[in-house]
Short mmCIF file of C-alpha atoms in Angstrom, two decimals:
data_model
loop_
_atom_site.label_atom_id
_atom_site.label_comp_id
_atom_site.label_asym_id
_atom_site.label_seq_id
_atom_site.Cartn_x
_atom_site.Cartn_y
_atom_site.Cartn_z
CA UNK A 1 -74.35 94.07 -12.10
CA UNK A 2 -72.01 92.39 -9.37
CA UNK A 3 -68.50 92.59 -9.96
CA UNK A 4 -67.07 90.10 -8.28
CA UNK A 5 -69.31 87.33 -9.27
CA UNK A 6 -67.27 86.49 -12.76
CA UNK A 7 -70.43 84.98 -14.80
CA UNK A 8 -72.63 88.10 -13.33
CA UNK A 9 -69.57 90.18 -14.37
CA UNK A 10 -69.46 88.84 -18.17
CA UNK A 11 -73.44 90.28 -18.53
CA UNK A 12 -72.65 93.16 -17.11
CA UNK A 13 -70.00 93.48 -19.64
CA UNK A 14 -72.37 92.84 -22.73
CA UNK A 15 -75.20 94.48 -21.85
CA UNK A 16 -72.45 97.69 -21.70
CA UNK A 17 -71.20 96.65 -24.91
CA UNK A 18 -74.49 96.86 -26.08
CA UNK A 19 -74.99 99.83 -25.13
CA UNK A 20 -72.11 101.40 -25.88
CA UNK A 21 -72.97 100.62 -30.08
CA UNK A 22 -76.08 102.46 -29.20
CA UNK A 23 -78.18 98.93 -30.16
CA UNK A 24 -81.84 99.01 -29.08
CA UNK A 25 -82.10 96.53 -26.54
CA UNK A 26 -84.13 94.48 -24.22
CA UNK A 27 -82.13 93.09 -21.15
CA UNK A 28 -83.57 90.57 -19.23
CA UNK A 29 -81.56 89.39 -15.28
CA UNK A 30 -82.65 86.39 -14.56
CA UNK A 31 -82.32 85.46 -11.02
CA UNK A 32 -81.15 82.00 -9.62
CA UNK A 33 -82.84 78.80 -11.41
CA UNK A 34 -85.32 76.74 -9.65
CA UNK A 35 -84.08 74.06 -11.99
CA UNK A 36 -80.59 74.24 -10.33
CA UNK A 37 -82.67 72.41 -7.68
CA UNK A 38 -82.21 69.29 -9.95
CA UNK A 39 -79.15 68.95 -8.63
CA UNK A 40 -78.60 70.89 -4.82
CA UNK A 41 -82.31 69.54 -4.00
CA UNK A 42 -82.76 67.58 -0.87
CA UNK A 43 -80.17 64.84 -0.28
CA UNK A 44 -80.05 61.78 2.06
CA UNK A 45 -77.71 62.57 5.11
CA UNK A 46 -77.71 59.99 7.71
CA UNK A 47 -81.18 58.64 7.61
CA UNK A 48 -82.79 62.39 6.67
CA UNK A 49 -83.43 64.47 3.23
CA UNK A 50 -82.03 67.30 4.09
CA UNK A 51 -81.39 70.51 1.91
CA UNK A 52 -78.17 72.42 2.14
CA UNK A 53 -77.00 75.17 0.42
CA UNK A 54 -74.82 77.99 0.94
CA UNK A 55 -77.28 80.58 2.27
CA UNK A 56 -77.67 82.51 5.35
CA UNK A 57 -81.16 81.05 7.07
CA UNK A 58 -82.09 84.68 6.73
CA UNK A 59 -81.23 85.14 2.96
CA UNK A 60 -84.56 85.66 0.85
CA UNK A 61 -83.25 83.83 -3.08
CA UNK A 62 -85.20 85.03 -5.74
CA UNK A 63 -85.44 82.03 -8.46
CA UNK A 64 -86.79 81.72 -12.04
CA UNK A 65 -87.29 78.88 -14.30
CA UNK A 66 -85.95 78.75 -17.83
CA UNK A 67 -89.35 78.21 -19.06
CA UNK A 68 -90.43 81.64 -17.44
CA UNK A 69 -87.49 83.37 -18.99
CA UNK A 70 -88.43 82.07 -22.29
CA UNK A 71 -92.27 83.24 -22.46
CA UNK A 72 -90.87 86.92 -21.03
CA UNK A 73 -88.71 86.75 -23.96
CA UNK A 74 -91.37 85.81 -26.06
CA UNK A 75 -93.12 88.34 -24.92
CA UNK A 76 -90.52 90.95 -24.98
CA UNK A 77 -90.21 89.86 -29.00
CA UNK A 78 -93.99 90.04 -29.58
CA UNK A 79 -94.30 93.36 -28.20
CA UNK A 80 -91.13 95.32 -28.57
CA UNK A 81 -92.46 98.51 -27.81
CA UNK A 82 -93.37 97.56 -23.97
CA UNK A 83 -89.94 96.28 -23.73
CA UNK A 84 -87.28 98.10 -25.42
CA UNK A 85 -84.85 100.04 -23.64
CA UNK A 86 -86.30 98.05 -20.40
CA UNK A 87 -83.60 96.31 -17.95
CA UNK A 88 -85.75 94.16 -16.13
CA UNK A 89 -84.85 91.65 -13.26
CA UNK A 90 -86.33 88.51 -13.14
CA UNK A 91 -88.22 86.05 -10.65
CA UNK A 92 -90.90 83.99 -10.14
CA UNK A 93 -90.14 83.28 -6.45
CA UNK A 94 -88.64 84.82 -3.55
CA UNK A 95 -87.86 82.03 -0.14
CA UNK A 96 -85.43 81.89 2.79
CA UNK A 97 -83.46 78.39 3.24
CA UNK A 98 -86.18 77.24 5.70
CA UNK A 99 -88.86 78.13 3.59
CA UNK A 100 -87.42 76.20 0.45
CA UNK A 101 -86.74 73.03 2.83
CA UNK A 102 -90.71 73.41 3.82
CA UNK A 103 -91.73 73.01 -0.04
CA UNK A 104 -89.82 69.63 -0.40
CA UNK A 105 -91.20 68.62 3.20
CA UNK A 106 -94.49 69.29 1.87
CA UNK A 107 -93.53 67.31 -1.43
CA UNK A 108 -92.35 64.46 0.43
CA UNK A 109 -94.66 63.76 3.09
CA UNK A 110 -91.17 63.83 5.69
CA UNK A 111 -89.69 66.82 7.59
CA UNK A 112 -86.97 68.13 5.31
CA UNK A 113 -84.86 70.10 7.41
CA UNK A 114 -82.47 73.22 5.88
CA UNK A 115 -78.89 73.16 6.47
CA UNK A 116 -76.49 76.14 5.52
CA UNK A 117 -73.66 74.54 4.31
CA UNK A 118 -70.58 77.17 5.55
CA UNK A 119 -68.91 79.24 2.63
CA UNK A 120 -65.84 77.98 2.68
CA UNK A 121 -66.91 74.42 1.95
CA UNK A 122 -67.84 75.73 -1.47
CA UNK A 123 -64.66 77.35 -1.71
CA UNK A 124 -62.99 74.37 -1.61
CA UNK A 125 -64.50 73.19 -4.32
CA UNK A 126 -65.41 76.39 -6.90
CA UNK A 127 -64.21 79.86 -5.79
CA UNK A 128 -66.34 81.09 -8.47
CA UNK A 129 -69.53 79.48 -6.84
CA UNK A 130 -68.81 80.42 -3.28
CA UNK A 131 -68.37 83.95 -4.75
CA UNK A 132 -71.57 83.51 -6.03
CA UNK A 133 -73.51 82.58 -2.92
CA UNK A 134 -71.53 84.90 -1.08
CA UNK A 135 -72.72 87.85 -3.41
CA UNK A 136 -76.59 86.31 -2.71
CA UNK A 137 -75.98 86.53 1.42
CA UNK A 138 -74.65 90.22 1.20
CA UNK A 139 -75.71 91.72 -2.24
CA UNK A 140 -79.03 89.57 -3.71
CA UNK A 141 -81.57 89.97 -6.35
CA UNK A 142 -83.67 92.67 -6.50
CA UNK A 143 -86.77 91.86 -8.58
CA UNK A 144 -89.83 93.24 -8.24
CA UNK A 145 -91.59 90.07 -7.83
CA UNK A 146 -95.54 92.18 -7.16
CA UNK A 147 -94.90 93.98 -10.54
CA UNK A 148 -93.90 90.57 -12.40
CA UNK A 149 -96.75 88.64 -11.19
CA UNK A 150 -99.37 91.42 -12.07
CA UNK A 151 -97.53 91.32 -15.96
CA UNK A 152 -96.79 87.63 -15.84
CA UNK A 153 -99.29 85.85 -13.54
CA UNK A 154 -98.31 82.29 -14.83
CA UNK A 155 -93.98 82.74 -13.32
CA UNK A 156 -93.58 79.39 -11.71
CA UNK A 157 -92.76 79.10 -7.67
CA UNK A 158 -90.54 76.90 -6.17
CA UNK A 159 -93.57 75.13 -4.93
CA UNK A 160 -95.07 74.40 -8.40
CA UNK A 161 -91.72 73.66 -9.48
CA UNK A 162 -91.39 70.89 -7.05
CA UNK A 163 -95.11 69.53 -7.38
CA UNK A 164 -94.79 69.64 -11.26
CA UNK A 165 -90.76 68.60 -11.48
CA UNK A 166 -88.95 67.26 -8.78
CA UNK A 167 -89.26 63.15 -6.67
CA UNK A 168 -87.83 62.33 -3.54
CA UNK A 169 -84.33 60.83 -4.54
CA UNK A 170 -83.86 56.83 -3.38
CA UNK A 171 -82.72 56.48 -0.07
CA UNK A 172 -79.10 54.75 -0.43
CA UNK A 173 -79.12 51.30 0.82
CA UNK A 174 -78.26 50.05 3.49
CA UNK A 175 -75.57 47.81 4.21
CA UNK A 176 -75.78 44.33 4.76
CA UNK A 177 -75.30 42.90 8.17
CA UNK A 178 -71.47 42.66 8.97
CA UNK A 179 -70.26 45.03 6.14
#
Protein backbone atom coordinates (compact mmCIF):
# COMPACT_ATOMS: atom_id res chain seq x y z
CA UNK A 1 0.00 0.00 0.00
CA UNK A 2 1.24 3.69 -0.78
CA UNK A 3 2.35 5.60 2.02
CA UNK A 4 2.05 8.82 1.21
CA UNK A 5 -1.37 8.77 -0.21
CA UNK A 6 -3.25 9.25 3.43
CA UNK A 7 -6.70 7.38 2.43
CA UNK A 8 -4.40 4.51 0.64
CA UNK A 9 -2.36 4.72 3.90
CA UNK A 10 -5.50 4.16 6.36
CA UNK A 11 -6.14 0.50 4.29
CA UNK A 12 -2.94 -0.30 4.47
CA UNK A 13 -3.19 0.21 8.11
CA UNK A 14 -6.33 -2.14 8.58
CA UNK A 15 -5.68 -4.69 6.45
CA UNK A 16 -2.25 -4.93 8.91
CA UNK A 17 -4.41 -4.72 11.78
CA UNK A 18 -6.15 -7.46 10.48
CA UNK A 19 -3.63 -9.33 10.16
CA UNK A 20 -1.87 -8.78 12.97
CA UNK A 21 -5.20 -10.50 15.19
CA UNK A 22 -4.50 -13.36 12.93
CA UNK A 23 -8.39 -12.81 11.40
CA UNK A 24 -9.06 -14.80 8.21
CA UNK A 25 -9.48 -12.35 5.67
CA UNK A 26 -10.37 -11.41 2.20
CA UNK A 27 -8.85 -8.00 1.02
CA UNK A 28 -10.09 -6.54 -1.87
CA UNK A 29 -7.90 -2.90 -3.62
CA UNK A 30 -10.07 -1.37 -5.54
CA UNK A 31 -8.56 0.85 -8.06
CA UNK A 32 -9.81 4.42 -9.06
CA UNK A 33 -13.81 4.69 -9.65
CA UNK A 34 -15.19 5.11 -13.03
CA UNK A 35 -18.03 6.73 -11.16
CA UNK A 36 -15.64 9.54 -9.97
CA UNK A 37 -16.20 10.43 -13.66
CA UNK A 38 -19.61 11.86 -12.46
CA UNK A 39 -17.96 14.59 -11.44
CA UNK A 40 -14.13 15.19 -13.33
CA UNK A 41 -16.01 13.99 -16.70
CA UNK A 42 -15.78 16.21 -19.67
CA UNK A 43 -16.46 19.90 -18.99
CA UNK A 44 -17.27 22.90 -21.28
CA UNK A 45 -14.06 25.11 -21.71
CA UNK A 46 -14.41 27.82 -24.14
CA UNK A 47 -16.74 26.41 -26.70
CA UNK A 48 -15.17 22.56 -26.24
CA UNK A 49 -15.89 19.43 -23.74
CA UNK A 50 -12.83 18.84 -22.77
CA UNK A 51 -11.52 16.30 -20.05
CA UNK A 52 -8.82 17.24 -17.65
CA UNK A 53 -7.39 15.53 -15.01
CA UNK A 54 -4.23 15.32 -13.28
CA UNK A 55 -2.50 12.57 -15.27
CA UNK A 56 0.55 12.28 -17.27
CA UNK A 57 -0.81 11.65 -21.15
CA UNK A 58 1.28 8.55 -20.69
CA UNK A 59 -0.26 7.31 -17.33
CA UNK A 60 -2.34 3.98 -17.93
CA UNK A 61 -5.46 4.46 -14.69
CA UNK A 62 -6.86 1.36 -13.82
CA UNK A 63 -10.71 2.07 -12.74
CA UNK A 64 -13.52 -0.02 -11.16
CA UNK A 65 -17.07 0.60 -10.54
CA UNK A 66 -18.72 0.16 -7.17
CA UNK A 67 -21.08 -2.18 -8.68
CA UNK A 68 -18.06 -4.47 -9.77
CA UNK A 69 -16.62 -4.30 -6.31
CA UNK A 70 -19.83 -5.38 -4.89
CA UNK A 71 -20.51 -8.69 -7.06
CA UNK A 72 -16.49 -9.61 -6.30
CA UNK A 73 -17.51 -9.26 -2.81
CA UNK A 74 -20.40 -11.21 -3.30
CA UNK A 75 -18.56 -13.53 -4.70
CA UNK A 76 -15.73 -13.57 -2.33
CA UNK A 77 -18.75 -14.25 0.49
CA UNK A 78 -20.35 -17.06 -1.57
CA UNK A 79 -17.26 -18.86 -2.00
CA UNK A 80 -14.88 -18.23 0.82
CA UNK A 81 -12.62 -20.87 0.13
CA UNK A 82 -11.41 -19.31 -3.42
CA UNK A 83 -10.94 -16.16 -1.60
CA UNK A 84 -9.61 -16.29 1.79
CA UNK A 85 -6.27 -15.27 2.58
CA UNK A 86 -6.36 -13.63 -1.14
CA UNK A 87 -5.20 -9.78 -1.48
CA UNK A 88 -6.50 -9.05 -4.70
CA UNK A 89 -6.31 -5.69 -6.72
CA UNK A 90 -9.07 -4.57 -8.52
CA UNK A 91 -10.10 -3.21 -12.11
CA UNK A 92 -12.29 -3.41 -14.72
CA UNK A 93 -10.38 -0.99 -17.00
CA UNK A 94 -7.02 0.13 -17.71
CA UNK A 95 -6.78 3.81 -20.26
CA UNK A 96 -4.27 6.63 -20.75
CA UNK A 97 -5.82 10.36 -20.57
CA UNK A 98 -6.22 10.33 -24.38
CA UNK A 99 -7.80 7.18 -24.47
CA UNK A 100 -10.48 8.12 -21.72
CA UNK A 101 -11.15 11.56 -23.68
CA UNK A 102 -11.77 9.13 -26.94
CA UNK A 103 -14.69 7.20 -24.97
CA UNK A 104 -16.64 10.49 -24.22
CA UNK A 105 -15.78 11.67 -27.93
CA UNK A 106 -17.28 8.59 -29.03
CA UNK A 107 -20.28 9.19 -26.50
CA UNK A 108 -20.83 12.54 -27.69
CA UNK A 109 -20.65 12.55 -31.27
CA UNK A 110 -17.79 15.80 -30.79
CA UNK A 111 -13.97 15.57 -30.46
CA UNK A 112 -13.34 15.58 -26.73
CA UNK A 113 -9.91 16.50 -26.36
CA UNK A 114 -7.65 15.41 -22.97
CA UNK A 115 -6.03 18.01 -21.02
CA UNK A 116 -3.54 17.25 -18.07
CA UNK A 117 -4.35 19.64 -15.70
CA UNK A 118 -0.59 20.43 -13.92
CA UNK A 119 -0.16 19.00 -10.25
CA UNK A 120 0.09 21.83 -8.55
CA UNK A 121 -3.31 23.17 -9.56
CA UNK A 122 -4.70 20.35 -7.45
CA UNK A 123 -2.48 21.26 -4.79
CA UNK A 124 -3.96 24.32 -4.43
CA UNK A 125 -6.96 23.04 -3.78
CA UNK A 126 -6.47 19.35 -1.82
CA UNK A 127 -2.87 18.31 -1.01
CA UNK A 128 -4.32 15.06 -0.24
CA UNK A 129 -5.73 14.69 -3.89
CA UNK A 130 -2.70 15.96 -5.73
CA UNK A 131 -0.84 13.37 -3.57
CA UNK A 132 -3.08 11.07 -4.89
CA UNK A 133 -2.67 11.65 -8.61
CA UNK A 134 0.81 12.16 -8.07
CA UNK A 135 1.15 8.54 -6.52
CA UNK A 136 -0.99 7.32 -9.95
CA UNK A 137 1.80 9.20 -12.42
CA UNK A 138 4.84 7.58 -10.54
CA UNK A 139 3.53 4.56 -8.46
CA UNK A 140 -0.11 3.22 -10.11
CA UNK A 141 -2.29 0.26 -9.83
CA UNK A 142 -1.21 -2.91 -10.50
CA UNK A 143 -4.15 -5.22 -11.27
CA UNK A 144 -4.09 -7.97 -13.24
CA UNK A 145 -6.80 -6.89 -15.43
CA UNK A 146 -6.34 -10.55 -18.04
CA UNK A 147 -6.77 -12.65 -14.80
CA UNK A 148 -9.95 -10.52 -13.60
CA UNK A 149 -11.70 -10.64 -16.79
CA UNK A 150 -11.17 -14.49 -17.27
CA UNK A 151 -12.82 -14.78 -13.31
CA UNK A 152 -15.15 -11.85 -13.75
CA UNK A 153 -16.03 -11.40 -17.46
CA UNK A 154 -19.00 -8.96 -16.71
CA UNK A 155 -16.18 -5.85 -14.80
CA UNK A 156 -17.53 -2.77 -16.45
CA UNK A 157 -15.08 -0.45 -18.84
CA UNK A 158 -14.98 3.02 -18.94
CA UNK A 159 -16.67 2.69 -22.24
CA UNK A 160 -19.78 0.81 -20.94
CA UNK A 161 -19.69 3.03 -18.12
CA UNK A 162 -20.16 6.02 -20.25
CA UNK A 163 -22.72 4.36 -22.81
CA UNK A 164 -24.78 2.95 -19.82
CA UNK A 165 -24.17 6.15 -17.21
CA UNK A 166 -22.90 9.27 -18.24
CA UNK A 167 -24.76 12.58 -20.89
CA UNK A 168 -23.01 15.28 -22.35
CA UNK A 169 -23.38 18.12 -19.66
CA UNK A 170 -25.42 21.49 -21.09
CA UNK A 171 -23.33 23.77 -22.77
CA UNK A 172 -23.46 27.10 -20.50
CA UNK A 173 -25.23 29.83 -22.19
CA UNK A 174 -24.27 32.25 -23.81
CA UNK A 175 -24.48 35.74 -23.04
CA UNK A 176 -26.76 38.08 -24.37
CA UNK A 177 -25.63 40.68 -26.80
CA UNK A 178 -23.92 43.64 -24.88
CA UNK A 179 -23.40 41.75 -21.51
Amino acid sequence: MPGEVRHFATKGEVERHIEALGLPATVLRPTFFITNFEGLGPQWAGGSLVLTLAVLEQTRLQMITPADIGNIAAEAFGAPADYLGRVIEIAGDELTGPQMAEVFSRAAGRPVPFDSQPIEQVRAFSEEMAAMFDWFNTVGFVADLATLRDRHPYLTTLEGWVRDHWSVPAEPASPAPGE
